[in-house]
């Protein structure tokens, strides 16, 4: 009896940083691990990095395909369609098409809105597509067209918040949309080590037990993360609470911007109250050391994983109500700590209010953790995932094997190769219908090798080539005549006699034409007399 094998699923990560891991990368890696219960998962990354190394260590097959991204999708820029065409014109896209055709996965999952090429290639090959959206598309006159394109190239749009799904409320796309917020695996955070991690981290930072520690955490520090707003709010809090200390965790991608933020504290004479860690891969070492977390994102967050992590570790979280952050606060009963985006005074007031009541911060954090587990814990996530997969079941969907480009030729895809139907009759004789033919980009047709045509028989040129390869009668054939016997030995002689007769007939016809002209005078007449003498 054959053992059941899991269907194959390919997950396309849009980033794979070597030095740090972004929130989107964390969500992709988490989703990969959860899908492994149902599918034989392959992780595809644009280059080597941390999530690729972790996936290999966990036993996942990992493939590097350096596909270009389309950042214009997120920014809503007018040249978004040109960015897709330029990506399809390159060799990485051709490699992607051939690789997907060879793998024949049950479905593909492409992470983030800026990663369209896997969806385009899979859709053209008839492979079901789940497009996971992890960021809120910026609203411009082009956003609706971008969302429509994504919907046309996906069987499902899986959004991590209502904020990211807002552009997909068009009637023909909304039916494909599903809400699938992220979660975490409690075992990976090692709760039993939190007290020890708190003490060791605070000792390393030079912070004693009586000093409240307020954190700002971002994988990359730049303007939209609101770092300057954090500095302004904490400077106001530092003036009222000199015992408070502040921890910055993140990699500055805009160094002058980061230096200007630290300059605020330096000018105020309180730079000694701030600590900075560029990156820490083990978040269970950072969060336990904090007493409160500030997430002042100015751009609409797709979800706000940092805020959820803070609540997961039992910390009070103060945020701007930007995108998915507002949803997290509402779902966990922390709506009063979701503040109007950009309101630094409100941010400072909320932080000072927490520091004014240090004995209540632990209770607020404990209630936030309990509510976060109920709304976003692993049990809630797995229930949503099971419901989604039960309704989707990509391995049962029919596969489109008939394709055509912009021209009239229709092809049948068999594995990695395309076979062209030689005639319309050959197409219909095979039992196909033209309404089942999927039109795909010409770049997909060009990327796949061509097999033999279907129907139409051998071509005339092929028959002509076979005649040319037959043995010719001449001196070489005559020398070998003695080795031939019987009937076969007479065939070259008959062919030679027929050829000689044809030549004589042609010569007679030419002489007749020459006599009808200028009496055989001149060059033509001389050629005719010379030929007659040779005979």
mmCIF file of C-alpha atoms in Angstrom, residues 110-410:
data_model
loop_
_atom_site.group_PDB
_atom_site.id
_atom_site.type_symbol
_atom_site.label_atom_id
_atom_site.label_comp_id
_atom_site.label_asym_id
_atom_site.label_seq_id
_atom_site.Cartn_x
_atom_site.Cartn_y
_atom_site.Cartn_z
ATOM 1 C CA UNK A 110 3.963 34.723 -2.766
ATOM 2 C CA UNK A 111 4.752 37.031 0.145
ATOM 3 C CA UNK A 112 4.003 40.792 0.113
ATOM 4 C CA UNK A 113 2.496 42.953 -2.589
ATOM 5 C CA UNK A 114 5.895 43.830 -4.117
ATOM 6 C CA UNK A 115 6.569 40.257 -5.292
ATOM 7 C CA UNK A 116 4.403 39.836 -8.433
ATOM 8 C CA UNK A 117 6.597 37.669 -10.700
ATOM 9 C CA UNK A 118 5.907 34.343 -8.900
ATOM 10 C CA UNK A 119 2.178 35.008 -9.183
ATOM 11 C CA UNK A 120 2.435 35.911 -12.890
ATOM 12 C CA UNK A 121 4.484 32.801 -13.731
ATOM 13 C CA UNK A 122 2.384 30.401 -11.663
ATOM 14 C CA UNK A 123 -0.879 31.780 -13.014
ATOM 15 C CA UNK A 124 0.353 31.345 -16.605
ATOM 16 C CA UNK A 125 1.292 27.725 -15.876
ATOM 17 C CA UNK A 126 -2.085 26.965 -14.308
ATOM 18 C CA UNK A 127 -0.695 26.659 -10.755
ATOM 19 C CA UNK A 128 -3.039 28.026 -8.030
ATOM 20 C CA UNK A 129 -1.739 31.179 -6.343
ATOM 21 C CA UNK A 130 -2.153 32.492 -2.790
ATOM 22 C CA UNK A 131 -0.955 36.087 -2.651
ATOM 23 C CA UNK A 132 -0.266 37.035 0.973
ATOM 24 C CA UNK A 133 -0.461 40.786 1.540
ATOM 25 C CA UNK A 134 1.501 42.030 4.555
ATOM 26 C CA UNK A 135 1.485 45.780 4.024
ATOM 27 C CA UNK A 136 -1.111 48.478 3.456
ATOM 28 C CA UNK A 137 -0.915 49.727 -0.119
ATOM 29 C CA UNK A 138 -0.484 53.484 -0.243
ATOM 30 C CA UNK A 139 -3.603 55.143 -1.598
ATOM 31 C CA UNK A 140 -3.053 56.805 -4.996
ATOM 32 C CA UNK A 141 -5.062 57.028 -8.252
ATOM 33 C CA UNK A 142 -3.323 53.798 -9.332
ATOM 34 C CA UNK A 143 -4.030 51.667 -6.248
ATOM 35 C CA UNK A 144 -7.308 50.273 -7.591
ATOM 36 C CA UNK A 145 -5.627 49.101 -10.810
ATOM 37 C CA UNK A 146 -2.802 47.463 -8.862
ATOM 38 C CA UNK A 147 -5.282 45.669 -6.604
ATOM 39 C CA UNK A 148 -7.235 44.485 -9.668
ATOM 40 C CA UNK A 149 -4.036 43.132 -11.226
ATOM 41 C CA UNK A 150 -3.202 41.250 -8.034
ATOM 42 C CA UNK A 151 -6.703 39.829 -7.873
ATOM 43 C CA UNK A 152 -6.519 38.675 -11.501
ATOM 44 C CA UNK A 153 -3.266 36.810 -10.792
ATOM 45 C CA UNK A 154 -4.327 35.128 -7.555
ATOM 46 C CA UNK A 155 -6.824 32.490 -6.540
ATOM 47 C CA UNK A 156 -6.790 33.854 -2.977
ATOM 48 C CA UNK A 157 -5.686 37.151 -1.420
ATOM 49 C CA UNK A 158 -4.677 36.455 2.192
ATOM 50 C CA UNK A 159 -4.366 39.674 4.199
ATOM 51 C CA UNK A 160 -2.892 39.912 7.684
ATOM 52 C CA UNK A 161 -5.281 42.725 8.701
ATOM 53 C CA UNK A 162 -8.394 44.522 7.563
ATOM 54 C CA UNK A 163 -6.141 47.462 6.741
ATOM 55 C CA UNK A 164 -4.223 45.552 4.063
ATOM 56 C CA UNK A 165 -7.432 44.098 2.613
ATOM 57 C CA UNK A 166 -9.106 47.509 2.196
ATOM 58 C CA UNK A 167 -7.973 48.000 -1.453
ATOM 59 C CA UNK A 168 -9.363 44.570 -2.385
ATOM 60 C CA UNK A 169 -13.013 45.357 -1.694
ATOM 61 C CA UNK A 170 -13.820 45.391 -5.398
ATOM 62 C CA UNK A 171 -16.642 42.904 -6.042
ATOM 63 C CA UNK A 172 -14.641 40.561 -8.284
ATOM 64 C CA UNK A 173 -11.682 40.483 -5.867
ATOM 65 C CA UNK A 174 -13.405 40.578 -2.489
ATOM 66 C CA UNK A 175 -14.692 37.025 -2.919
ATOM 67 C CA UNK A 176 -11.079 35.852 -3.085
ATOM 68 C CA UNK A 177 -9.993 37.758 0.017
ATOM 69 C CA UNK A 178 -9.486 36.153 3.429
ATOM 70 C CA UNK A 179 -8.270 37.551 6.752
ATOM 71 C CA UNK A 180 -5.353 35.570 8.199
ATOM 72 C CA UNK A 181 -3.589 37.505 11.010
ATOM 73 C CA UNK A 182 -0.174 36.280 12.173
ATOM 74 C CA UNK A 183 0.634 34.485 15.400
ATOM 75 C CA UNK A 184 3.586 32.983 17.234
ATOM 76 C CA UNK A 185 4.726 29.670 18.654
ATOM 77 C CA UNK A 186 5.023 30.076 22.416
ATOM 78 C CA UNK A 187 7.619 27.321 22.661
ATOM 79 C CA UNK A 188 10.067 29.253 20.472
ATOM 80 C CA UNK A 189 10.019 32.226 22.855
ATOM 81 C CA UNK A 190 11.050 30.042 25.872
ATOM 82 C CA UNK A 191 8.903 31.635 28.608
ATOM 83 C CA UNK A 192 10.782 29.724 31.283
ATOM 84 C CA UNK A 193 13.879 31.821 30.466
ATOM 85 C CA UNK A 194 12.219 35.241 30.628
ATOM 86 C CA UNK A 195 13.111 36.083 34.259
ATOM 87 C CA UNK A 196 16.751 35.116 33.686
ATOM 88 C CA UNK A 197 16.856 37.040 30.388
ATOM 89 C CA UNK A 198 15.445 40.129 32.082
ATOM 90 C CA UNK A 199 18.141 40.178 34.719
ATOM 91 C CA UNK A 200 21.019 39.437 32.342
ATOM 92 C CA UNK A 201 19.984 42.008 29.723
ATOM 93 C CA UNK A 202 19.433 44.765 32.265
ATOM 94 C CA UNK A 203 22.809 44.057 33.838
ATOM 95 C CA UNK A 204 24.421 44.274 30.414
ATOM 96 C CA UNK A 205 22.713 47.626 29.806
ATOM 97 C CA UNK A 206 23.611 48.954 33.256
ATOM 98 C CA UNK A 207 20.020 49.347 34.428
ATOM 99 C CA UNK A 208 18.994 48.432 37.949
ATOM 100 C CA UNK A 209 15.712 46.981 39.098
ATOM 101 C CA UNK A 210 14.226 50.325 40.177
ATOM 102 C CA UNK A 211 14.662 52.028 36.822
ATOM 103 C CA UNK A 212 11.744 51.587 34.364
ATOM 104 C CA UNK A 213 12.942 50.750 30.862
ATOM 105 C CA UNK A 214 10.938 51.967 27.828
ATOM 106 C CA UNK A 215 11.724 50.439 24.436
ATOM 107 C CA UNK A 216 11.607 51.313 20.745
ATOM 108 C CA UNK A 217 12.111 48.267 18.464
ATOM 109 C CA UNK A 218 12.307 48.170 14.669
ATOM 110 C CA UNK A 219 14.267 45.943 12.305
ATOM 111 C CA UNK A 220 15.128 49.067 10.268
ATOM 112 C CA UNK A 221 15.072 52.601 11.642
ATOM 113 C CA UNK A 222 13.880 55.274 9.223
ATOM 114 C CA UNK A 223 11.442 58.185 9.238
ATOM 115 C CA UNK A 224 8.183 56.221 8.817
ATOM 116 C CA UNK A 225 8.964 54.216 11.969
ATOM 117 C CA UNK A 226 8.573 57.447 13.945
ATOM 118 C CA UNK A 227 11.962 57.362 15.673
ATOM 119 C CA UNK A 228 12.065 61.152 16.120
ATOM 120 C CA UNK A 229 8.576 61.002 17.657
ATOM 121 C CA UNK A 230 9.850 58.423 20.122
ATOM 122 C CA UNK A 231 12.752 60.698 21.017
ATOM 123 C CA UNK A 232 10.490 63.721 21.554
ATOM 124 C CA UNK A 233 8.031 61.740 23.695
ATOM 125 C CA UNK A 234 10.774 60.142 25.815
ATOM 126 C CA UNK A 235 12.528 63.474 26.335
ATOM 127 C CA UNK A 236 9.284 64.828 27.772
ATOM 128 C CA UNK A 237 8.965 61.726 29.968
ATOM 129 C CA UNK A 238 12.633 61.961 31.026
ATOM 130 C CA UNK A 239 12.062 65.506 32.301
ATOM 131 C CA UNK A 240 9.296 64.260 34.623
ATOM 132 C CA UNK A 241 10.843 60.876 35.472
ATOM 133 C CA UNK A 242 14.641 61.128 35.753
ATOM 134 C CA UNK A 243 14.781 57.491 36.871
ATOM 135 C CA UNK A 244 13.443 56.240 33.520
ATOM 136 C CA UNK A 245 15.754 54.707 30.923
ATOM 137 C CA UNK A 246 15.192 54.170 27.214
ATOM 138 C CA UNK A 247 16.317 51.350 24.876
ATOM 139 C CA UNK A 248 16.563 51.665 21.085
ATOM 140 C CA UNK A 249 16.787 48.408 19.089
ATOM 141 C CA UNK A 250 17.193 48.517 15.323
ATOM 142 C CA UNK A 251 19.442 48.992 12.320
ATOM 143 C CA UNK A 252 19.657 52.623 11.085
ATOM 144 C CA UNK A 253 19.171 52.659 7.316
ATOM 145 C CA UNK A 254 19.242 56.469 7.280
ATOM 146 C CA UNK A 255 22.260 57.331 9.390
ATOM 147 C CA UNK A 256 21.849 61.152 9.373
ATOM 148 C CA UNK A 257 18.223 60.734 10.450
ATOM 149 C CA UNK A 258 19.267 58.395 13.274
ATOM 150 C CA UNK A 259 22.094 60.679 14.388
ATOM 151 C CA UNK A 260 19.711 63.640 14.451
ATOM 152 C CA UNK A 261 17.387 61.714 16.788
ATOM 153 C CA UNK A 262 20.193 60.934 19.207
ATOM 154 C CA UNK A 263 21.269 64.554 18.894
ATOM 155 C CA UNK A 264 18.000 65.604 20.547
ATOM 156 C CA UNK A 265 18.943 63.701 23.708
ATOM 157 C CA UNK A 266 22.506 64.980 23.534
ATOM 158 C CA UNK A 267 21.343 68.598 23.356
ATOM 159 C CA UNK A 268 18.976 67.987 26.288
ATOM 160 C CA UNK A 269 21.860 66.600 28.323
ATOM 161 C CA UNK A 270 20.250 63.179 28.880
ATOM 162 C CA UNK A 271 22.031 61.012 26.307
ATOM 163 C CA UNK A 272 23.342 58.852 29.163
ATOM 164 C CA UNK A 273 19.800 57.592 29.779
ATOM 165 C CA UNK A 274 19.581 55.971 26.328
ATOM 166 C CA UNK A 275 20.912 52.617 25.182
ATOM 167 C CA UNK A 276 21.158 51.257 21.644
ATOM 168 C CA UNK A 277 21.369 47.676 20.300
ATOM 169 C CA UNK A 278 21.694 47.369 16.536
ATOM 170 C CA UNK A 279 20.175 43.903 16.227
ATOM 171 C CA UNK A 280 19.183 40.946 18.387
ATOM 172 C CA UNK A 281 17.967 37.795 16.660
ATOM 173 C CA UNK A 282 16.459 36.335 19.832
ATOM 174 C CA UNK A 283 13.580 38.591 20.785
ATOM 175 C CA UNK A 284 13.117 36.635 24.025
ATOM 176 C CA UNK A 285 16.290 38.353 25.241
ATOM 177 C CA UNK A 286 14.996 41.875 24.561
ATOM 178 C CA UNK A 287 11.312 42.101 25.482
ATOM 179 C CA UNK A 288 11.534 40.652 29.016
ATOM 180 C CA UNK A 289 13.958 43.454 29.956
ATOM 181 C CA UNK A 290 11.387 46.159 29.075
ATOM 182 C CA UNK A 291 8.669 47.691 31.233
ATOM 183 C CA UNK A 292 6.832 49.400 28.345
ATOM 184 C CA UNK A 293 6.997 49.588 24.550
ATOM 185 C CA UNK A 294 6.341 52.534 22.218
ATOM 186 C CA UNK A 295 5.448 51.906 18.527
ATOM 187 C CA UNK A 296 5.066 55.357 16.904
ATOM 188 C CA UNK A 297 4.726 54.271 13.239
ATOM 189 C CA UNK A 298 3.701 57.136 10.997
ATOM 190 C CA UNK A 299 2.802 55.047 7.936
ATOM 191 C CA UNK A 300 -0.156 52.682 7.984
ATOM 192 C CA UNK A 301 1.256 49.390 9.249
ATOM 193 C CA UNK A 302 0.103 46.218 7.550
ATOM 194 C CA UNK A 303 -0.291 44.659 10.972
ATOM 195 C CA UNK A 304 2.149 45.874 13.606
ATOM 196 C CA UNK A 305 3.973 42.726 14.644
ATOM 197 C CA UNK A 306 6.216 44.617 17.083
ATOM 198 C CA UNK A 307 3.173 45.748 19.072
ATOM 199 C CA UNK A 308 1.808 42.200 19.180
ATOM 200 C CA UNK A 309 5.205 40.917 20.327
ATOM 201 C CA UNK A 310 5.234 43.473 23.153
ATOM 202 C CA UNK A 311 1.805 42.311 24.350
ATOM 203 C CA UNK A 312 2.811 38.678 23.905
ATOM 204 C CA UNK A 313 5.653 39.276 26.366
ATOM 205 C CA UNK A 314 3.262 40.952 28.809
ATOM 206 C CA UNK A 315 4.231 44.600 28.280
ATOM 207 C CA UNK A 316 2.029 47.716 28.072
ATOM 208 C CA UNK A 317 2.166 49.017 24.487
ATOM 209 C CA UNK A 318 1.570 52.591 23.327
ATOM 210 C CA UNK A 319 1.145 53.079 19.563
ATOM 211 C CA UNK A 320 -0.077 55.406 16.922
ATOM 212 C CA UNK A 321 -3.324 54.066 15.456
ATOM 213 C CA UNK A 322 -1.677 53.515 12.071
ATOM 214 C CA UNK A 323 -3.231 50.775 9.918
ATOM 215 C CA UNK A 324 -3.215 47.374 11.590
ATOM 216 C CA UNK A 325 -1.912 48.793 14.889
ATOM 217 C CA UNK A 326 -5.382 50.180 15.628
ATOM 218 C CA UNK A 327 -6.867 46.702 15.053
ATOM 219 C CA UNK A 328 -4.441 45.071 17.500
ATOM 220 C CA UNK A 329 -5.262 47.596 20.222
ATOM 221 C CA UNK A 330 -8.998 47.203 19.627
ATOM 222 C CA UNK A 331 -8.820 43.377 19.675
ATOM 223 C CA UNK A 332 -6.885 43.361 22.965
ATOM 224 C CA UNK A 333 -8.883 46.008 24.829
ATOM 225 C CA UNK A 334 -6.129 48.619 24.632
ATOM 226 C CA UNK A 335 -7.927 51.194 22.514
ATOM 227 C CA UNK A 336 -7.004 54.096 24.820
ATOM 228 C CA UNK A 337 -3.330 53.520 24.069
ATOM 229 C CA UNK A 338 -3.802 53.746 20.263
ATOM 230 C CA UNK A 339 -3.206 57.454 19.609
ATOM 231 C CA UNK A 340 -3.791 59.703 16.590
ATOM 232 C CA UNK A 341 -0.863 59.243 14.165
ATOM 233 C CA UNK A 342 1.679 62.035 14.455
ATOM 234 C CA UNK A 343 0.370 63.454 17.760
ATOM 235 C CA UNK A 344 3.615 63.605 19.749
ATOM 236 C CA UNK A 345 1.952 65.392 22.671
ATOM 237 C CA UNK A 346 -0.579 62.555 23.061
ATOM 238 C CA UNK A 347 2.246 60.004 22.782
ATOM 239 C CA UNK A 348 4.233 61.741 25.529
ATOM 240 C CA UNK A 349 1.151 62.081 27.744
ATOM 241 C CA UNK A 350 0.307 58.384 27.472
ATOM 242 C CA UNK A 351 3.891 57.392 28.293
ATOM 243 C CA UNK A 352 4.074 59.739 31.269
ATOM 244 C CA UNK A 353 0.744 58.325 32.480
ATOM 245 C CA UNK A 354 2.259 54.837 32.538
ATOM 246 C CA UNK A 355 5.426 55.979 34.308
ATOM 247 C CA UNK A 356 3.313 57.842 36.883
ATOM 248 C CA UNK A 357 1.833 54.464 37.946
ATOM 249 C CA UNK A 358 4.748 51.995 37.891
ATOM 250 C CA UNK A 359 2.881 49.537 40.111
ATOM 251 C CA UNK A 360 0.122 49.189 37.467
ATOM 252 C CA UNK A 361 2.304 48.568 34.437
ATOM 253 C CA UNK A 362 2.782 44.871 35.172
ATOM 254 C CA UNK A 363 -0.988 44.375 35.520
ATOM 255 C CA UNK A 364 -1.692 46.182 32.243
ATOM 256 C CA UNK A 365 0.916 44.012 30.541
ATOM 257 C CA UNK A 366 -0.530 40.772 31.955
ATOM 258 C CA UNK A 367 -4.043 41.628 30.762
ATOM 259 C CA UNK A 368 -2.687 42.573 27.325
ATOM 260 C CA UNK A 369 -0.917 39.215 27.061
ATOM 261 C CA UNK A 370 -4.070 37.292 27.954
ATOM 262 C CA UNK A 371 -6.128 39.216 25.395
ATOM 263 C CA UNK A 372 -3.443 38.821 22.711
ATOM 264 C CA UNK A 373 -3.386 35.045 23.194
ATOM 265 C CA UNK A 374 -7.175 34.895 22.847
ATOM 266 C CA UNK A 375 -7.230 37.035 19.682
ATOM 267 C CA UNK A 376 -3.994 36.039 17.967
ATOM 268 C CA UNK A 377 -2.573 32.988 19.753
ATOM 269 C CA UNK A 378 -1.505 29.830 18.004
ATOM 270 C CA UNK A 379 -4.832 28.061 18.542
ATOM 271 C CA UNK A 380 -6.735 30.933 16.936
ATOM 272 C CA UNK A 381 -4.279 31.029 14.018
ATOM 273 C CA UNK A 382 -4.444 27.307 13.330
ATOM 274 C CA UNK A 383 -8.222 27.341 13.393
ATOM 275 C CA UNK A 384 -8.252 30.112 10.766
ATOM 276 C CA UNK A 385 -5.627 28.322 8.685
ATOM 277 C CA UNK A 386 -7.515 25.028 8.716
ATOM 278 C CA UNK A 387 -10.729 26.757 7.665
ATOM 279 C CA UNK A 388 -8.901 28.526 4.856
ATOM 280 C CA UNK A 389 -7.252 25.364 3.520
ATOM 281 C CA UNK A 390 -10.478 23.368 3.772
ATOM 282 C CA UNK A 391 -12.200 25.924 1.533
ATOM 283 C CA UNK A 392 -9.265 26.322 -0.868
ATOM 284 C CA UNK A 393 -7.742 22.823 -1.390
ATOM 285 C CA UNK A 394 -5.477 23.786 -4.329
ATOM 286 C CA UNK A 395 -4.355 20.205 -4.956
ATOM 287 C CA UNK A 396 -7.899 19.365 -6.139
ATOM 288 C CA UNK A 397 -8.214 22.237 -8.616
ATOM 289 C CA UNK A 398 -8.058 21.442 -12.363
ATOM 290 C CA UNK A 399 -4.853 22.449 -14.130
ATOM 291 C CA UNK A 400 -4.971 24.436 -17.342
ATOM 292 C CA UNK A 401 -2.603 22.806 -19.846
ATOM 293 C CA UNK A 402 -3.690 24.666 -23.007
ATOM 294 C CA UNK A 403 -2.024 28.038 -23.549
ATOM 295 C CA UNK A 404 -1.385 30.592 -26.234
ATOM 296 C CA UNK A 405 0.583 33.817 -26.439
ATOM 297 C CA UNK A 406 -0.377 36.909 -28.418
ATOM 298 C CA UNK A 407 -0.192 34.916 -31.678
ATOM 299 C CA UNK A 408 -2.632 32.320 -33.033
ATOM 300 C CA UNK A 409 -0.589 29.218 -32.095
ATOM 301 C CA UNK A 410 -2.062 27.023 -29.362
#
